[in-house]
Amino acid sequence: MAIIGIVALDRQGAIGKEGKLPWHFKADLRFFREQTTGHACVMGYRTWLSLREVPLPKRLNLVLSRRAHITRLPPVIFLTQELTAIELNDYLQCDLFVIGGASIYEAFREHIECWIVTEIPLTIEDADTFMPADFLEGFTRTATRNLGDDLTVNFYERG
Ligand SMILES: NC(=O)c1ccc[n+]([C@@H]2O[C@H](COP(=O)([O-])OP(=O)(O)OC[C@H]3O[C@@H](n4cnc5c(N)ncnc54)[C@H](OP(=O)(O)O)[C@@H]3O)[C@@H](O)[C@H]2O)c1
């Protein structure tokens, strides 16, 4: 099914600071949950740590790490390369959400068909993780949604 990138970013394209999300907006967390529930989510190992290694409920959690891991929790699958997730996607009856962080967005860049981008109305001091400035190159905005709390979500598709 579709491979969809989902990200929240500040006015300068920042997405993270010290291994965490540098903001807390309930409306965006709710939106993220609504969009991704019932689907598969692929994330990098540092993002997995930011979730305190607790799987996102009601979603297939795919965690990328180049180190070999033993899967301890049935709802989590550790993968060592992004191609495995893309191959697995052919067998999924749901969408595959690419949920970050920066290195995972980069690894899946060529495979992402749609982007869902929440604009966070902040400029984070000393942010250390950013989206590349041109990540939406080749995409066209197809819809916009207001989440409240001054948050806007833009939907993009290739083309
Ligand atoms: N604003 C948002 O929407 C959003 C979303 C998600 C995350 N974030 C933030 O982004 C930051 C984390 O991003 P990050 O880029 O530092 O880390 P990350 O992408 O979450 O994880 C990086 C790790 O993933 C593994 N990895 C990366 N590419 C891989 C590949 N091609 N194949 C196999 N494994 C791969 C490696 O793990 P090993 O070292 O174990 O090999 C790498 O060290 C945090 O601050 C987080 O809160 C923000």
PDB file of C-alpha atoms and ligand atoms in Angstrom:
ATOM      1  CA  MET A   1       0.000   0.000   0.000  1.00  0.00           C
ATOM      2  CA  ALA A   2       1.086   3.653   0.091  1.00  0.00           C
ATOM      3  CA  ILE A   3       4.359   4.768   1.670  1.00  0.00           C
ATOM      4  CA  ILE A   4       3.628   8.015   3.506  1.00  0.00           C
ATOM      5  CA  GLY A   5       6.050  10.328   5.288  1.00  0.00           C
ATOM      6  CA  ILE A   6       4.643  12.058   8.359  1.00  0.00           C
ATOM      7  CA  VAL A   7       6.566  14.783  10.161  1.00  0.00           C
ATOM      8  CA  ALA A   8       6.124  17.864  12.340  1.00  0.00           C
ATOM      9  CA  LEU A   9       8.597  20.664  11.848  1.00  0.00           C
ATOM     10  CA  ASP A  10       9.260  24.141  13.199  1.00  0.00           C
ATOM     11  CA  ARG A  11       9.689  27.349  11.174  1.00  0.00           C
ATOM     12  CA  GLN A  12      13.296  26.437  10.383  1.00  0.00           C
ATOM     13  CA  GLY A  13      12.721  22.793   9.557  1.00  0.00           C
ATOM     14  CA  ALA A  14      13.786  21.486  12.971  1.00  0.00           C
ATOM     15  CA  ILE A  15      12.291  18.173  14.071  1.00  0.00           C
ATOM     16  CA  GLY A  16      14.269  17.192  17.147  1.00  0.00           C
ATOM     17  CA  LYS A  17      16.485  18.229  20.009  1.00  0.00           C
ATOM     18  CA  GLU A  18      18.525  15.983  22.310  1.00  0.00           C
ATOM     19  CA  GLY A  19      16.767  12.855  21.074  1.00  0.00           C
ATOM     20  CA  LYS A  20      13.276  14.186  21.728  1.00  0.00           C
ATOM     21  CA  LEU A  21      10.481  16.132  20.130  1.00  0.00           C
ATOM     22  CA  PRO A  22      11.150  19.730  21.215  1.00  0.00           C
ATOM     23  CA  TRP A  23       7.453  20.566  21.735  1.00  0.00           C
ATOM     24  CA  HIS A  24       4.270  19.009  23.044  1.00  0.00           C
ATOM     25  CA  PHE A  25       1.043  19.663  21.172  1.00  0.00           C
ATOM     26  CA  LYS A  26      -1.817  17.358  22.098  1.00  0.00           C
ATOM     27  CA  ALA A  27      -3.661  18.207  18.879  1.00  0.00           C
ATOM     28  CA  ASP A  28      -0.730  17.019  16.789  1.00  0.00           C
ATOM     29  CA  LEU A  29      -0.228  13.849  18.815  1.00  0.00           C
ATOM     30  CA  ARG A  30      -3.936  13.079  18.396  1.00  0.00           C
ATOM     31  CA  PHE A  31      -3.685  13.768  14.667  1.00  0.00           C
ATOM     32  CA  PHE A  32      -0.622  11.484  14.391  1.00  0.00           C
ATOM     33  CA  ARG A  33      -2.487   8.732  16.221  1.00  0.00           C
ATOM     34  CA  GLU A  34      -5.575   9.103  13.996  1.00  0.00           C
ATOM     35  CA  GLN A  35      -3.539   8.996  10.800  1.00  0.00           C
ATOM     36  CA  THR A  36      -1.315   6.047  11.703  1.00  0.00           C
ATOM     37  CA  THR A  37      -3.549   3.741  13.784  1.00  0.00           C
ATOM     38  CA  GLY A  38      -4.203   0.452  12.002  1.00  0.00           C
ATOM     39  CA  HIS A  39      -1.161   0.933   9.763  1.00  0.00           C
ATOM     40  CA  ALA A  40       2.544   0.087   9.858  1.00  0.00           C
ATOM     41  CA  CYS A  41       5.062   2.634  11.172  1.00  0.00           C
ATOM     42  CA  VAL A  42       8.761   2.481  10.380  1.00  0.00           C
ATOM     43  CA  MET A  43      11.154   4.422  12.600  1.00  0.00           C
ATOM     44  CA  GLY A  44      14.858   4.774  13.328  1.00  0.00           C
ATOM     45  CA  TYR A  45      16.447   3.370  16.439  1.00  0.00           C
ATOM     46  CA  ARG A  46      16.818   6.801  18.077  1.00  0.00           C
ATOM     47  CA  THR A  47      13.143   7.553  17.536  1.00  0.00           C
ATOM     48  CA  TRP A  48      12.357   4.128  19.051  1.00  0.00           C
ATOM     49  CA  LEU A  49      14.423   5.154  22.100  1.00  0.00           C
ATOM     50  CA  SER A  50      12.486   8.446  22.257  1.00  0.00           C
ATOM     51  CA  LEU A  51       9.323   6.326  22.647  1.00  0.00           C
ATOM     52  CA  ARG A  52      11.090   4.692  25.620  1.00  0.00           C
ATOM     53  CA  GLU A  53      10.960   1.448  23.637  1.00  0.00           C
ATOM     54  CA  VAL A  54       7.190   1.266  24.048  1.00  0.00           C
ATOM     55  CA  PRO A  55       5.504   0.199  20.798  1.00  0.00           C
ATOM     56  CA  LEU A  56       2.903   2.511  19.310  1.00  0.00           C
ATOM     57  CA  PRO A  57      -0.358   0.692  20.078  1.00  0.00           C
ATOM     58  CA  LYS A  58      -2.568  -0.750  17.342  1.00  0.00           C
ATOM     59  CA  ARG A  59       0.190  -0.282  14.763  1.00  0.00           C
ATOM     60  CA  LEU A  60       2.831  -2.594  13.344  1.00  0.00           C
ATOM     61  CA  ASN A  61       6.093  -1.117  14.684  1.00  0.00           C
ATOM     62  CA  LEU A  62       9.122  -1.552  12.427  1.00  0.00           C
ATOM     63  CA  VAL A  63      12.394  -0.327  13.950  1.00  0.00           C
ATOM     64  CA  LEU A  64      15.495   0.147  11.831  1.00  0.00           C
ATOM     65  CA  SER A  65      18.925  -0.467  13.302  1.00  0.00           C
ATOM     66  CA  ARG A  66      22.083  -1.709  11.602  1.00  0.00           C
ATOM     67  CA  ARG A  67      22.947  -3.699  14.724  1.00  0.00           C
ATOM     68  CA  ALA A  68      21.423  -7.148  15.109  1.00  0.00           C
ATOM     69  CA  HIS A  69      18.636  -7.218  17.648  1.00  0.00           C
ATOM     70  CA  ILE A  70      16.588  -9.984  19.116  1.00  0.00           C
ATOM     71  CA  THR A  71      12.925  -9.118  18.910  1.00  0.00           C
ATOM     72  CA  ARG A  72      11.586  -9.358  22.410  1.00  0.00           C
ATOM     73  CA  LEU A  73       8.150  -7.868  21.896  1.00  0.00           C
ATOM     74  CA  PRO A  74       5.783  -9.467  19.395  1.00  0.00           C
ATOM     75  CA  PRO A  75       4.385  -6.132  18.103  1.00  0.00           C
ATOM     76  CA  VAL A  76       7.872  -4.861  17.179  1.00  0.00           C
ATOM     77  CA  ILE A  77      10.014  -6.024  14.272  1.00  0.00           C
ATOM     78  CA  PHE A  78      13.649  -4.933  14.057  1.00  0.00           C
ATOM     79  CA  LEU A  79      15.021  -4.558  10.529  1.00  0.00           C
ATOM     80  CA  THR A  80      18.579  -3.844   9.467  1.00  0.00           C
ATOM     81  CA  GLN A  81      17.926  -2.093   6.160  1.00  0.00           C
ATOM     82  CA  GLU A  82      15.186   0.061   4.696  1.00  0.00           C
ATOM     83  CA  LEU A  83      14.807  -2.207   1.639  1.00  0.00           C
ATOM     84  CA  THR A  84      13.409  -4.943   3.865  1.00  0.00           C
ATOM     85  CA  ALA A  85      10.637  -2.585   5.001  1.00  0.00           C
ATOM     86  CA  ILE A  86       9.899  -1.650   1.402  1.00  0.00           C
ATOM     87  CA  GLU A  87       9.737  -5.327   0.391  1.00  0.00           C
ATOM     88  CA  LEU A  88       7.553  -6.085   3.403  1.00  0.00           C
ATOM     89  CA  ASN A  89       5.239  -3.285   2.315  1.00  0.00           C
ATOM     90  CA  ASP A  90       4.227  -5.353  -0.745  1.00  0.00           C
ATOM     91  CA  TYR A  91       2.579  -7.820   1.641  1.00  0.00           C
ATOM     92  CA  LEU A  92       0.863  -5.291   3.913  1.00  0.00           C
ATOM     93  CA  GLN A  93      -2.859  -4.646   3.714  1.00  0.00           C
ATOM     94  CA  CYS A  94      -2.308  -1.198   5.215  1.00  0.00           C
ATOM     95  CA  ASP A  95      -0.215   1.884   4.575  1.00  0.00           C
ATOM     96  CA  LEU A  96       3.410   2.185   5.660  1.00  0.00           C
ATOM     97  CA  PHE A  97       4.065   5.419   7.538  1.00  0.00           C
ATOM     98  CA  VAL A  98       7.639   6.659   7.666  1.00  0.00           C
ATOM     99  CA  ILE A  99       7.669   8.383  11.060  1.00  0.00           C
ATOM    100  CA  GLY A 100      11.295   9.510  11.399  1.00  0.00           C
ATOM    101  CA  GLY A 101      13.748  10.597  12.472  1.00  0.00           C
ATOM    102  CA  ALA A 102      15.835  12.515   9.994  1.00  0.00           C
ATOM    103  CA  SER A 103      17.985   9.572   8.904  1.00  0.00           C
ATOM    104  CA  ILE A 104      14.922   7.443   8.195  1.00  0.00           C
ATOM    105  CA  TYR A 105      13.179  10.196   6.227  1.00  0.00           C
ATOM    106  CA  GLU A 106      16.394  10.407   4.190  1.00  0.00           C
ATOM    107  CA  ALA A 107      16.643   6.626   3.706  1.00  0.00           C
ATOM    108  CA  PHE A 108      13.025   6.392   2.456  1.00  0.00           C
ATOM    109  CA  ARG A 109      13.098   9.653   0.538  1.00  0.00           C
ATOM    110  CA  GLU A 110      12.857   8.115  -2.948  1.00  0.00           C
ATOM    111  CA  HIS A 111      10.070   5.735  -1.874  1.00  0.00           C
ATOM    112  CA  ILE A 112       7.760   8.209  -0.121  1.00  0.00           C
ATOM    113  CA  GLU A 113       4.659   8.843  -2.226  1.00  0.00           C
ATOM    114  CA  CYS A 114       2.896  11.386   0.020  1.00  0.00           C
ATOM    115  CA  TRP A 115       3.953  13.705   2.833  1.00  0.00           C
ATOM    116  CA  ILE A 116       1.863  14.824   5.775  1.00  0.00           C
ATOM    117  CA  VAL A 117       3.558  17.815   7.358  1.00  0.00           C
ATOM    118  CA  THR A 118       2.494  19.619  10.528  1.00  0.00           C
ATOM    119  CA  GLU A 119       3.793  23.189  10.696  1.00  0.00           C
ATOM    120  CA  ILE A 120       4.777  23.971  14.291  1.00  0.00           C
ATOM    121  CA  PRO A 121       4.541  27.747  14.914  1.00  0.00           C
ATOM    122  CA  LEU A 122       7.833  27.893  16.867  1.00  0.00           C
ATOM    123  CA  THR A 123      11.539  28.414  16.283  1.00  0.00           C
ATOM    124  CA  ILE A 124      13.411  25.967  18.495  1.00  0.00           C
ATOM    125  CA  GLU A 125      16.702  27.229  19.940  1.00  0.00           C
ATOM    126  CA  ASP A 126      19.585  24.757  19.639  1.00  0.00           C
ATOM    127  CA  ALA A 127      17.574  22.166  17.716  1.00  0.00           C
ATOM    128  CA  ASP A 128      19.927  19.436  16.481  1.00  0.00           C
ATOM    129  CA  THR A 129      17.835  17.466  13.970  1.00  0.00           C
ATOM    130  CA  PHE A 130      16.407  19.015  10.809  1.00  0.00           C
ATOM    131  CA  MET A 131      14.596  18.070   7.604  1.00  0.00           C
ATOM    132  CA  PRO A 132      16.547  18.789   4.429  1.00  0.00           C
ATOM    133  CA  ALA A 133      15.313  22.123   2.992  1.00  0.00           C
ATOM    134  CA  ASP A 134      14.310  20.461  -0.306  1.00  0.00           C
ATOM    135  CA  PHE A 135      12.485  17.399   1.005  1.00  0.00           C
ATOM    136  CA  LEU A 136       9.229  18.494  -0.667  1.00  0.00           C
ATOM    137  CA  GLU A 137      10.844  19.013  -4.056  1.00  0.00           C
ATOM    138  CA  GLY A 138       8.746  17.194  -6.657  1.00  0.00           C
ATOM    139  CA  PHE A 139       5.652  17.248  -4.419  1.00  0.00           C
ATOM    140  CA  THR A 140       2.505  19.367  -4.729  1.00  0.00           C
ATOM    141  CA  ARG A 141       0.284  20.428  -1.851  1.00  0.00           C
ATOM    142  CA  THR A 142      -3.123  18.780  -2.218  1.00  0.00           C
ATOM    143  CA  ALA A 143      -4.898  19.713   1.033  1.00  0.00           C
ATOM    144  CA  THR A 144      -4.563  21.718   4.232  1.00  0.00           C
ATOM    145  CA  ARG A 145      -6.132  21.096   7.617  1.00  0.00           C
ATOM    146  CA  ASN A 146      -6.238  23.263  10.725  1.00  0.00           C
ATOM    147  CA  LEU A 147      -5.683  21.265  13.913  1.00  0.00           C
ATOM    148  CA  GLY A 148      -6.325  24.117  16.350  1.00  0.00           C
ATOM    149  CA  ASP A 149      -3.563  25.399  18.667  1.00  0.00           C
ATOM    150  CA  ASP A 150      -2.295  27.418  15.665  1.00  0.00           C
ATOM    151  CA  LEU A 151      -1.201  24.182  13.982  1.00  0.00           C
ATOM    152  CA  THR A 152      -1.591  23.618  10.263  1.00  0.00           C
ATOM    153  CA  VAL A 153      -1.164  20.301   8.481  1.00  0.00           C
ATOM    154  CA  ASN A 154      -0.338  20.215   4.794  1.00  0.00           C
ATOM    155  CA  PHE A 155      -0.786  17.128   2.635  1.00  0.00           C
ATOM    156  CA  TYR A 156       1.477  16.631  -0.388  1.00  0.00           C
ATOM    157  CA  GLU A 157       1.585  14.170  -3.257  1.00  0.00           C
ATOM    158  CA  ARG A 158       4.216  13.530  -5.891  1.00  0.00           C
ATOM    159  CA  GLY A 159       3.774  15.502  -9.069  1.00  0.00           C
TER     160      GLY A 159
HETATM  161  N1  LIG B   1       9.225  16.105  14.513  1.00  0.00           N
HETATM  162  C1  LIG B   1       8.975  14.875  14.087  1.00  0.00           C
HETATM  163  O1  LIG B   1       7.994  14.638  13.379  1.00  0.00           O
HETATM  164  C2  LIG B   1       9.907  13.758  14.482  1.00  0.00           C
HETATM  165  C3  LIG B   1       9.617  12.426  14.121  1.00  0.00           C
HETATM  166  C4  LIG B   1      10.495  11.418  14.504  1.00  0.00           C
HETATM  167  C5  LIG B   1      11.637  11.731  15.231  1.00  0.00           C
HETATM  168  N2  LIG B   1      11.884  13.023  15.560  1.00  0.00           N
HETATM  169  C6  LIG B   1      13.093  13.374  16.294  1.00  0.00           C
HETATM  170  O2  LIG B   1      14.227  13.103  15.469  1.00  0.00           O
HETATM  171  C7  LIG B   1      15.335  12.783  16.320  1.00  0.00           C
HETATM  172  C8  LIG B   1      15.883  11.424  15.924  1.00  0.00           C
HETATM  173  O3  LIG B   1      16.297  11.459  14.561  1.00  0.00           O
HETATM  174  P1  LIG B   1      17.714  10.856  14.110  1.00  0.00           P
HETATM  175  O4  LIG B   1      17.866  11.098  12.643  1.00  0.00           O
HETATM  176  O5  LIG B   1      18.757  11.361  15.045  1.00  0.00           O
HETATM  177  O6  LIG B   1      17.571   9.301  14.458  1.00  0.00           O
HETATM  178  P2  LIG B   1      16.599   8.148  13.879  1.00  0.00           P
HETATM  179  O7  LIG B   1      16.447   8.323  12.402  1.00  0.00           O
HETATM  180  O8  LIG B   1      15.379   8.049  14.708  1.00  0.00           O
HETATM  181  O9  LIG B   1      17.466   6.846  14.204  1.00  0.00           O
HETATM  182  C9  LIG B   1      18.788   6.735  13.719  1.00  0.00           C
HETATM  183  C10 LIG B   1      19.223   5.292  13.824  1.00  0.00           C
HETATM  184  O10 LIG B   1      18.409   4.462  13.005  1.00  0.00           O
HETATM  185  C11 LIG B   1      19.205   3.429  12.418  1.00  0.00           C
HETATM  186  N3  LIG B   1      19.218   3.624  10.969  1.00  0.00           N
HETATM  187  C12 LIG B   1      19.188   4.785  10.266  1.00  0.00           C
HETATM  188  N4  LIG B   1      19.154   4.557   8.952  1.00  0.00           N
HETATM  189  C13 LIG B   1      19.163   3.213   8.810  1.00  0.00           C
HETATM  190  C14 LIG B   1      19.140   2.354   7.677  1.00  0.00           C
HETATM  191  N5  LIG B   1      19.109   2.847   6.419  1.00  0.00           N
HETATM  192  N6  LIG B   1      19.168   1.012   7.876  1.00  0.00           N
HETATM  193  C15 LIG B   1      19.209   0.497   9.142  1.00  0.00           C
HETATM  194  N7  LIG B   1      19.215   1.280  10.263  1.00  0.00           N
HETATM  195  C16 LIG B   1      19.202   2.617  10.080  1.00  0.00           C
HETATM  196  C17 LIG B   1      20.577   3.562  13.024  1.00  0.00           C
HETATM  197  O11 LIG B   1      20.516   2.802  14.241  1.00  0.00           O
HETATM  198  P3  LIG B   1      21.775   2.013  14.856  1.00  0.00           P
HETATM  199  O12 LIG B   1      22.714   3.100  15.301  1.00  0.00           O
HETATM  200  O13 LIG B   1      21.188   1.203  15.963  1.00  0.00           O
HETATM  201  O14 LIG B   1      22.324   1.171  13.732  1.00  0.00           O
HETATM  202  C18 LIG B   1      20.650   5.047  13.348  1.00  0.00           C
HETATM  203  O15 LIG B   1      21.590   5.357  14.362  1.00  0.00           O
HETATM  204  C19 LIG B   1      14.815  12.808  17.739  1.00  0.00           C
HETATM  205  O16 LIG B   1      15.048  14.089  18.316  1.00  0.00           O
HETATM  206  C20 LIG B   1      13.318  12.577  17.552  1.00  0.00           C
HETATM  207  O17 LIG B   1      12.534  13.078  18.632  1.00  0.00           O
HETATM  208  C21 LIG B   1      11.053  14.023  15.216  1.00  0.00           C
END
